[in-house]
Amino acid sequence: MTAVREALPEGRYGRSADERADRKLKIIGSVLGVALIGVVGWIGYDYVAGQKVSAEVIKFKIVSDDRVDVHLEVRKDRDAKGYCTLRSQRVDGDDVARKDIRFDDRSDRIDRIVSLRTTSRATSVELLGCTADGGASR
């Protein structure tokens, strides 16, 4: 009996259609991956570089039923001016105080202790955001 060969001799007729398709998919995937990394990097850089004012509540202390002291740290461009908004809430989530803290200092970092007068006993303090004069909130 004779043996019947079902496949072509390997390497004799060039690449198969499957190998060409795999190579194209790898190239397309690599290009799309690099493009995605570029877009994510650009968005991240724009967010960080575009932020003129940022702040952080370092800590807060509930002094009494009608007062909370907040340690606020603001980082900004030396010449930037603006304000940050703080909010204090009681245990059920209702607001008991809200205050805009203005900063005009010619410094790139400001540490300030701010007192919030509350309408009832506060349980939390939250930084709602900061806005540079003539700019958008961040």
mmCIF file of C-alpha atoms in Angstrom:
data_model
loop_
_atom_site.group_PDB
_atom_site.id
_atom_site.type_symbol
_atom_site.label_atom_id
_atom_site.label_comp_id
_atom_site.label_asym_id
_atom_site.label_seq_id
_atom_site.Cartn_x
_atom_site.Cartn_y
_atom_site.Cartn_z
ATOM 1 C CA MET A 1 0.000 0.000 0.000
ATOM 2 C CA THR A 2 1.124 3.444 -0.665
ATOM 3 C CA ALA A 3 1.128 6.185 1.924
ATOM 4 C CA VAL A 4 -0.906 9.223 1.058
ATOM 5 C CA ARG A 5 0.581 12.523 2.041
ATOM 6 C CA GLU A 6 -2.087 14.941 3.378
ATOM 7 C CA ALA A 7 0.028 18.026 4.116
ATOM 8 C CA LEU A 8 2.393 19.928 1.867
ATOM 9 C CA PRO A 9 6.086 19.651 2.594
ATOM 10 C CA GLU A 10 7.010 22.090 5.338
ATOM 11 C CA GLY A 11 8.766 25.294 4.216
ATOM 12 C CA ARG A 12 8.509 24.477 0.536
ATOM 13 C CA TYR A 13 5.733 26.884 -0.493
ATOM 14 C CA GLY A 14 6.273 29.889 1.837
ATOM 15 C CA ARG A 15 4.110 30.948 4.750
ATOM 16 C CA SER A 16 0.579 29.713 5.148
ATOM 17 C CA ALA A 17 -2.364 32.102 5.262
ATOM 18 C CA ASP A 18 -2.687 31.510 9.026
ATOM 19 C CA GLU A 19 0.901 32.576 9.663
ATOM 20 C CA ARG A 20 0.421 35.767 7.630
ATOM 21 C CA ALA A 21 -2.799 36.585 9.517
ATOM 22 C CA ASP A 22 -1.075 35.976 12.888
ATOM 23 C CA ARG A 23 1.756 38.339 11.931
ATOM 24 C CA LYS A 24 -0.704 41.068 10.871
ATOM 25 C CA LEU A 25 -2.645 40.711 14.133
ATOM 26 C CA LYS A 26 0.569 40.997 16.163
ATOM 27 C CA ILE A 27 1.564 44.174 14.315
ATOM 28 C CA ILE A 28 -1.897 45.713 14.684
ATOM 29 C CA GLY A 29 -2.014 44.791 18.387
ATOM 30 C CA SER A 30 1.424 46.318 18.997
ATOM 31 C CA VAL A 31 0.487 49.571 17.245
ATOM 32 C CA LEU A 32 -2.793 49.848 19.175
ATOM 33 C CA GLY A 33 -1.020 49.073 22.472
ATOM 34 C CA VAL A 34 1.560 51.808 21.902
ATOM 35 C CA ALA A 35 -1.194 54.255 20.922
ATOM 36 C CA LEU A 36 -3.169 53.434 24.094
ATOM 37 C CA ILE A 37 -0.108 53.956 26.296
ATOM 38 C CA GLY A 38 0.505 57.291 24.558
ATOM 39 C CA VAL A 39 -3.071 58.483 25.118
ATOM 40 C CA VAL A 40 -3.053 57.476 28.809
ATOM 41 C CA GLY A 41 0.298 59.214 29.309
ATOM 42 C CA TRP A 42 -0.909 62.378 27.604
ATOM 43 C CA ILE A 43 -4.099 62.511 29.710
ATOM 44 C CA GLY A 44 -2.104 61.950 32.907
ATOM 45 C CA TYR A 45 0.415 64.664 32.050
ATOM 46 C CA ASP A 46 -2.343 67.123 31.131
ATOM 47 C CA TYR A 47 -4.131 66.484 34.437
ATOM 48 C CA VAL A 48 -1.012 66.948 36.563
ATOM 49 C CA ALA A 49 0.453 69.874 34.623
ATOM 50 C CA GLY A 50 -2.896 71.645 34.287
ATOM 51 C CA GLN A 51 -3.549 71.702 38.013
ATOM 52 C CA LYS A 52 -2.673 75.165 39.340
ATOM 53 C CA VAL A 53 -4.058 74.619 42.835
ATOM 54 C CA SER A 54 -4.360 71.471 44.889
ATOM 55 C CA ALA A 55 -5.028 70.992 48.576
ATOM 56 C CA GLU A 56 -5.388 68.333 51.216
ATOM 57 C CA VAL A 57 -7.056 68.150 54.609
ATOM 58 C CA ILE A 58 -4.225 66.917 56.825
ATOM 59 C CA LYS A 59 -6.362 66.453 59.932
ATOM 60 C CA PHE A 60 -9.328 67.908 61.745
ATOM 61 C CA LYS A 61 -10.328 68.188 65.379
ATOM 62 C CA ILE A 62 -13.863 68.513 66.683
ATOM 63 C CA VAL A 63 -13.415 71.184 69.352
ATOM 64 C CA SER A 64 -17.032 71.558 70.486
ATOM 65 C CA ASP A 65 -20.628 71.165 69.323
ATOM 66 C CA ASP A 66 -20.285 74.340 67.268
ATOM 67 C CA ARG A 67 -16.661 74.342 66.070
ATOM 68 C CA VAL A 68 -14.216 72.200 64.092
ATOM 69 C CA ASP A 69 -10.543 73.056 63.530
ATOM 70 C CA VAL A 70 -9.094 71.910 60.199
ATOM 71 C CA HIS A 71 -5.433 71.673 59.168
ATOM 72 C CA LEU A 72 -5.407 72.501 55.454
ATOM 73 C CA GLU A 73 -2.367 72.277 53.175
ATOM 74 C CA VAL A 74 -2.517 74.088 49.823
ATOM 75 C CA ARG A 75 0.015 73.569 47.005
ATOM 76 C CA LYS A 76 -0.019 76.024 44.126
ATOM 77 C CA ASP A 77 2.042 78.137 41.764
ATOM 78 C CA ARG A 78 3.816 80.935 43.614
ATOM 79 C CA ASP A 79 1.720 83.677 41.992
ATOM 80 C CA ALA A 80 -1.584 81.783 41.914
ATOM 81 C CA LYS A 81 -4.506 83.093 43.961
ATOM 82 C CA GLY A 82 -7.811 81.423 44.664
ATOM 83 C CA TYR A 83 -9.861 79.600 47.255
ATOM 84 C CA CYS A 84 -10.691 76.153 48.596
ATOM 85 C CA THR A 85 -14.104 75.041 49.828
ATOM 86 C CA LEU A 86 -14.490 72.945 52.982
ATOM 87 C CA ARG A 87 -17.625 71.171 54.169
ATOM 88 C CA SER A 88 -18.426 69.613 57.511
ATOM 89 C CA GLN A 89 -21.189 67.067 58.089
ATOM 90 C CA ARG A 90 -22.872 65.488 61.051
ATOM 91 C CA VAL A 91 -23.417 61.767 61.571
ATOM 92 C CA ASP A 92 -26.552 61.561 59.365
ATOM 93 C CA GLY A 93 -24.753 63.224 56.416
ATOM 94 C CA ASP A 94 -26.386 66.644 56.624
ATOM 95 C CA ASP A 95 -24.149 69.679 56.182
ATOM 96 C CA VAL A 96 -23.432 71.627 59.355
ATOM 97 C CA ALA A 97 -20.803 74.016 57.934
ATOM 98 C CA ARG A 98 -19.374 75.178 54.628
ATOM 99 C CA LYS A 99 -16.587 77.686 54.180
ATOM 100 C CA ASP A 100 -14.458 79.117 51.374
ATOM 101 C CA ILE A 101 -10.862 79.684 52.426
ATOM 102 C CA ARG A 102 -9.166 82.413 50.407
ATOM 103 C CA PHE A 103 -5.405 82.342 49.781
ATOM 104 C CA ASP A 104 -3.454 85.186 48.217
ATOM 105 C CA ASP A 105 -0.043 84.354 49.712
ATOM 106 C CA ARG A 106 2.987 84.526 47.411
ATOM 107 C CA SER A 107 4.095 81.052 48.368
ATOM 108 C CA ASP A 108 3.914 77.689 46.650
ATOM 109 C CA ARG A 109 2.843 75.841 49.829
ATOM 110 C CA ILE A 110 0.483 77.101 52.505
ATOM 111 C CA ASP A 111 -0.294 75.348 55.811
ATOM 112 C CA ARG A 112 -3.240 76.829 57.603
ATOM 113 C CA ILE A 113 -5.410 75.929 60.589
ATOM 114 C CA VAL A 114 -8.985 76.989 59.826
ATOM 115 C CA SER A 115 -11.947 77.038 62.212
ATOM 116 C CA LEU A 116 -15.378 76.100 60.927
ATOM 117 C CA ARG A 117 -18.402 77.244 62.919
ATOM 118 C CA THR A 118 -21.001 74.491 62.793
ATOM 119 C CA THR A 119 -24.753 74.479 63.390
ATOM 120 C CA SER A 120 -24.533 71.190 65.340
ATOM 121 C CA ARG A 121 -21.881 68.627 66.289
ATOM 122 C CA ALA A 122 -19.792 67.645 63.279
ATOM 123 C CA THR A 123 -18.401 64.180 62.585
ATOM 124 C CA SER A 124 -16.449 64.785 59.371
ATOM 125 C CA VAL A 125 -14.721 67.436 57.293
ATOM 126 C CA GLU A 126 -14.301 67.216 53.536
ATOM 127 C CA LEU A 127 -12.401 69.284 50.996
ATOM 128 C CA LEU A 128 -14.837 69.890 48.141
ATOM 129 C CA GLY A 129 -12.283 71.427 45.811
ATOM 130 C CA CYS A 130 -10.021 74.337 45.030
ATOM 131 C CA THR A 131 -10.314 76.981 42.346
ATOM 132 C CA ALA A 132 -7.649 79.324 41.035
ATOM 133 C CA ASP A 133 -8.776 82.832 40.173
ATOM 134 C CA GLY A 134 -9.821 82.813 36.545
ATOM 135 C CA GLY A 135 -9.547 79.012 36.389
ATOM 136 C CA ALA A 136 -11.569 75.863 36.671
ATOM 137 C CA SER A 137 -12.114 73.825 39.793
ATOM 138 C CA ARG A 138 -9.776 70.869 40.389
#
